[in-house]
Amino acid sequence: EVQVVESGGGLVEPGGSLRLSCAVSGFTFTDAWMSWVRQAPGKGLEWVGRIKSRTDGETTEYAAPVKGRFTISRDDSKNTLYLQMNSLQTEDTGVYYCTRSQCGRGCPGLNWFDPWGQGTLVTVSS
Amino acid sequence: EIVLTQSPVTLSLSPGERATLSCRASQSVNSYLAWYQQKPGQAPRLLIFDASNRATGIPARFSGSGSGTDFTLTISSLEPEDFAVYYCQQRINWPLTFGGGTKVEIK
């Protein structure tokens, strides 16, 4: 059974930092390209960033609003994905989803997302 | 950035009716478009990838069509569990972007 489980969300003051984790089972994490997608309260979905597998260089891509503040990393020995969030702003508030980026190496185009975790809530407020 | 515009914003229908949802891209995305369903308090679920390919386990009443800039998600006969918000997503250019969503509600 595929499981994607995020953790680490919570309340943080503007300017603060938080690290989210995403534990994966049920598929070969070492081969997987992974993404974070967020959703502000009552709003739509926003892609945050992606990391390739170690085999494919572990390169990352980020959305403009988070570039330079957020860092995605992975620990294949723990089947875990991370999102380090620094200099948090109130507009970063939302549910953060971890998801597998489908259509990776050798596949034309970029990625769609499947499966998804249940999300973890990040609230940035003073 | 490619902007995806979904219409209508809200669709009010009864169970058993046909639902037709639209997604229009600001520039061509070829067939690189996916559809997701999201129910309240739940994560999104992949329905369709590359415009017309149903994801694993998705019922046949869900179908996708289109290419270039105009796409359609059709639910042939609404079941009670289909009332939800639906998002489209393009994967041709960075940043990956989603549409604003269409809420399918019970009439």
Coordinates of C-alpha atoms in Angstrom, one line a residue:
Chain A
E1 CA 0.0 0.0 0.0
V2 CA 1.3 3.4 -1.0
Q3 CA 1.6 5.8 1.9
V4 CA 2.8 9.5 1.9
V5 CA 2.8 11.1 5.3
E6 CA 3.7 14.7 6.0
S7 CA 4.6 16.1 9.4
G8 CA 6.3 19.1 10.9
G9 CA 3.6 21.8 10.4
G10 CA 2.6 24.3 13.0
L11 CA 2.5 27.9 14.1
V12 CA 5.5 30.1 13.4
E13 CA 6.1 33.8 13.6
P14 CA 6.8 35.8 10.5
G15 CA 10.5 35.6 9.7
G16 CA 10.8 32.2 11.4
S17 CA 11.8 28.8 10.0
L18 CA 10.1 25.4 9.9
R19 CA 11.1 22.0 8.4
L20 CA 8.5 19.7 7.0
S21 CA 9.1 16.0 6.5
C22 CA 7.4 13.5 4.2
A23 CA 7.7 9.8 4.9
V24 CA 7.1 7.5 1.9
S25 CA 6.4 3.8 1.6
G26 CA 4.9 1.5 -1.0
F27 CA 7.0 2.7 -3.9
T28 CA 10.7 2.9 -4.6
F29 CA 11.6 6.3 -3.1
T30 CA 15.1 6.3 -4.4
D31 CA 13.8 6.3 -8.0
A32 CA 11.1 8.9 -7.4
W33 CA 11.1 12.6 -8.3
M34 CA 9.1 14.4 -5.6
S35 CA 7.4 17.7 -5.2
W36 CA 5.7 20.0 -2.6
V37 CA 2.4 21.6 -3.4
R38 CA 0.7 24.1 -1.1
Q39 CA -2.8 25.4 -0.7
A40 CA -3.7 28.6 1.2
P41 CA -6.9 28.5 3.2
G42 CA -9.9 28.5 0.9
K43 CA -7.7 28.8 -2.2
G44 CA -6.4 26.7 -5.0
L45 CA -3.3 24.7 -5.5
E46 CA 0.2 26.1 -5.9
W47 CA 3.3 24.1 -6.9
V48 CA 6.2 24.9 -4.5
G49 CA 9.2 22.9 -5.8
R50 CA 10.6 19.6 -7.1
I51 CA 13.6 17.4 -6.5
K52 CA 14.9 14.7 -8.8
S53 CA 16.2 11.4 -7.7
R54 CA 19.8 11.0 -6.7
T55 CA 20.4 9.0 -9.8
D56 CA 19.2 12.0 -11.8
G57 CA 21.3 14.5 -9.9
E58 CA 19.0 15.5 -7.1
T59 CA 18.5 18.8 -8.9
T60 CA 15.8 21.1 -7.7
E61 CA 13.3 23.6 -9.1
Y62 CA 11.4 26.2 -7.2
A63 CA 8.4 28.5 -7.7
A64 CA 9.4 32.2 -7.8
P65 CA 7.6 33.1 -4.5
V66 CA 9.7 30.6 -2.5
K67 CA 13.0 30.6 -4.4
G68 CA 15.9 31.5 -2.1
R69 CA 13.8 30.9 1.0
F70 CA 12.8 27.2 0.7
T71 CA 15.0 24.2 0.2
I72 CA 13.9 20.7 -0.8
S73 CA 16.1 17.8 0.2
R74 CA 15.8 14.1 0.5
D75 CA 17.3 11.2 2.6
D76 CA 16.9 8.0 0.6
S77 CA 18.1 5.9 3.6
K78 CA 15.0 7.0 5.4
N79 CA 12.6 7.2 2.5
T80 CA 12.0 10.8 3.5
L81 CA 11.6 14.1 1.7
Y82 CA 12.1 17.5 3.4
L83 CA 11.1 21.1 2.9
Q84 CA 13.2 23.6 4.8
M85 CA 11.3 26.9 5.0
N86 CA 13.1 30.1 6.1
S87 CA 12.1 33.7 6.3
L88 CA 8.5 32.7 6.4
Q89 CA 5.8 35.2 5.5
T90 CA 2.1 35.3 6.3
E91 CA 1.4 34.5 2.7
D92 CA 3.2 31.1 3.2
T93 CA 0.3 30.0 5.4
G94 CA -1.5 26.9 4.1
V95 CA -1.6 23.2 3.8
Y96 CA 1.6 21.7 2.4
Y97 CA 1.3 18.5 0.4
C98 CA 4.0 16.1 -0.5
T99 CA 3.5 14.3 -3.8
R100 CA 5.4 12.2 -6.3
S101 CA 6.3 13.9 -9.6
Q102 CA 5.2 11.5 -12.3
C103 CA 6.8 11.4 -15.7
G104 CA 10.4 11.7 -14.9
R105 CA 13.6 10.6 -16.7
G106 CA 13.1 10.2 -20.4
C107 CA 9.5 11.3 -20.3
P108 CA 8.7 14.4 -22.5
G109 CA 7.3 17.4 -20.7
L110 CA 7.4 18.0 -17.0
N111 CA 5.4 16.4 -14.2
W112 CA 2.0 15.5 -13.0
F113 CA 1.4 14.5 -9.4
D114 CA 0.4 11.2 -7.9
P115 CA 0.1 10.0 -5.1
W116 CA -0.4 12.8 -2.6
G117 CA -0.1 12.9 1.2
Q118 CA -2.8 14.2 3.5
G119 CA -1.0 17.5 4.0
T120 CA 0.4 19.4 7.0
L121 CA -0.8 22.8 8.0
V122 CA 1.7 25.7 8.3
T123 CA 0.4 28.9 9.9
V124 CA 2.6 32.0 9.8
S125 CA 1.3 34.6 12.2
S126 CA 2.4 36.8 15.1
Chain B
E1 CA 3.8 31.7 -16.6
I2 CA 1.0 29.8 -18.2
V3 CA -2.4 30.8 -16.8
L4 CA -5.1 28.1 -16.7
T5 CA -8.6 29.5 -16.5
Q6 CA -11.3 27.1 -15.4
S7 CA -15.0 27.5 -16.0
P8 CA -17.5 27.7 -14.7
V9 CA -16.4 28.5 -11.2
T10 CA -19.4 26.6 -9.8
L11 CA -21.5 24.0 -11.5
S12 CA -24.8 23.0 -9.8
L13 CA -26.1 19.7 -10.9
S14 CA -28.1 16.7 -9.7
P15 CA -26.9 13.1 -9.3
G16 CA -27.2 11.3 -12.6
E17 CA -26.6 14.4 -14.7
R18 CA -23.7 15.0 -17.0
A19 CA -20.9 17.4 -15.9
T20 CA -18.8 19.3 -18.4
L21 CA -15.8 21.3 -17.0
S22 CA -13.6 23.5 -19.0
C23 CA -9.9 24.5 -18.7
R24 CA -8.4 27.0 -21.0
A25 CA -4.6 27.7 -21.2
S26 CA -3.0 31.1 -21.9
Q27 CA -0.8 29.4 -24.4
S28 CA -0.5 25.9 -25.9
V29 CA 0.3 23.1 -23.5
N30 CA 0.1 20.4 -26.2
S31 CA -1.6 17.5 -24.4
Y32 CA 0.3 18.0 -21.2
L33 CA -2.7 18.6 -19.0
A34 CA -3.9 16.8 -15.9
W35 CA -7.1 16.9 -13.8
Y36 CA -7.5 16.4 -10.1
Q37 CA -10.4 16.0 -7.8
Q38 CA -10.4 17.4 -4.2
K39 CA -13.0 16.8 -1.6
P40 CA -13.3 18.9 1.6
G41 CA -10.5 18.2 4.0
Q42 CA -8.8 15.8 1.7
A43 CA -5.8 15.8 -0.6
P44 CA -6.2 16.1 -4.3
R45 CA -6.5 12.9 -6.3
L46 CA -5.2 12.5 -9.8
L47 CA -8.0 11.7 -12.3
I48 CA -6.6 12.3 -15.8
F49 CA -3.1 12.8 -17.1
D50 CA -2.0 14.0 -20.6
A51 CA -5.5 15.3 -21.4
S52 CA -7.3 12.0 -21.8
N53 CA -5.6 9.2 -19.9
R54 CA -7.4 8.0 -16.8
A55 CA -5.3 7.3 -13.8
T56 CA -5.3 3.9 -12.1
G57 CA -8.6 3.1 -10.4
I58 CA -10.5 6.1 -11.8
P59 CA -14.0 5.1 -13.0
A60 CA -14.9 5.2 -16.7
R61 CA -17.5 7.9 -16.1
F62 CA -14.6 10.4 -16.0
S63 CA -13.1 11.3 -19.3
G64 CA -10.8 14.1 -20.6
S65 CA -10.4 15.6 -24.0
G66 CA -8.7 18.5 -25.7
S67 CA -5.3 19.7 -26.8
G68 CA -3.5 23.0 -27.3
T69 CA -5.3 25.5 -25.2
D70 CA -8.8 24.1 -24.7
F71 CA -9.6 21.1 -22.5
T72 CA -12.7 19.4 -21.1
L73 CA -13.3 17.1 -18.2
T74 CA -16.6 15.2 -18.5
I75 CA -18.3 13.2 -15.8
S76 CA -20.9 11.2 -17.8
S77 CA -23.3 10.6 -14.9
L78 CA -22.7 12.2 -11.5
E79 CA -22.5 9.9 -8.5
P80 CA -22.9 11.4 -5.0
E81 CA -19.2 11.0 -4.3
D82 CA -18.3 13.1 -7.4
F83 CA -19.4 16.4 -5.8
A84 CA -16.1 18.1 -5.2
V85 CA -13.6 20.7 -6.6
Y86 CA -11.8 19.9 -9.8
Y87 CA -8.4 21.4 -10.8
C88 CA -6.5 21.3 -14.0
Q89 CA -2.7 21.5 -14.2
Q90 CA -0.2 22.0 -17.0
R91 CA 3.2 20.3 -17.3
I92 CA 4.7 21.9 -20.4
N93 CA 6.5 24.9 -18.8
W94 CA 8.0 26.1 -15.5
P95 CA 6.4 26.9 -13.2
L96 CA 3.9 24.1 -13.1
T97 CA 0.6 25.8 -12.7
F98 CA -3.0 24.9 -11.7
G99 CA -6.3 26.3 -12.6
G100 CA -8.4 28.1 -10.0
G101 CA -10.8 25.1 -9.8
T102 CA -14.4 24.3 -10.6
K103 CA -16.7 23.3 -7.7
V104 CA -19.3 20.7 -8.7
E105 CA -22.1 21.1 -6.1
I106 CA -25.5 19.3 -5.6
K107 CA -28.4 21.2 -7.1

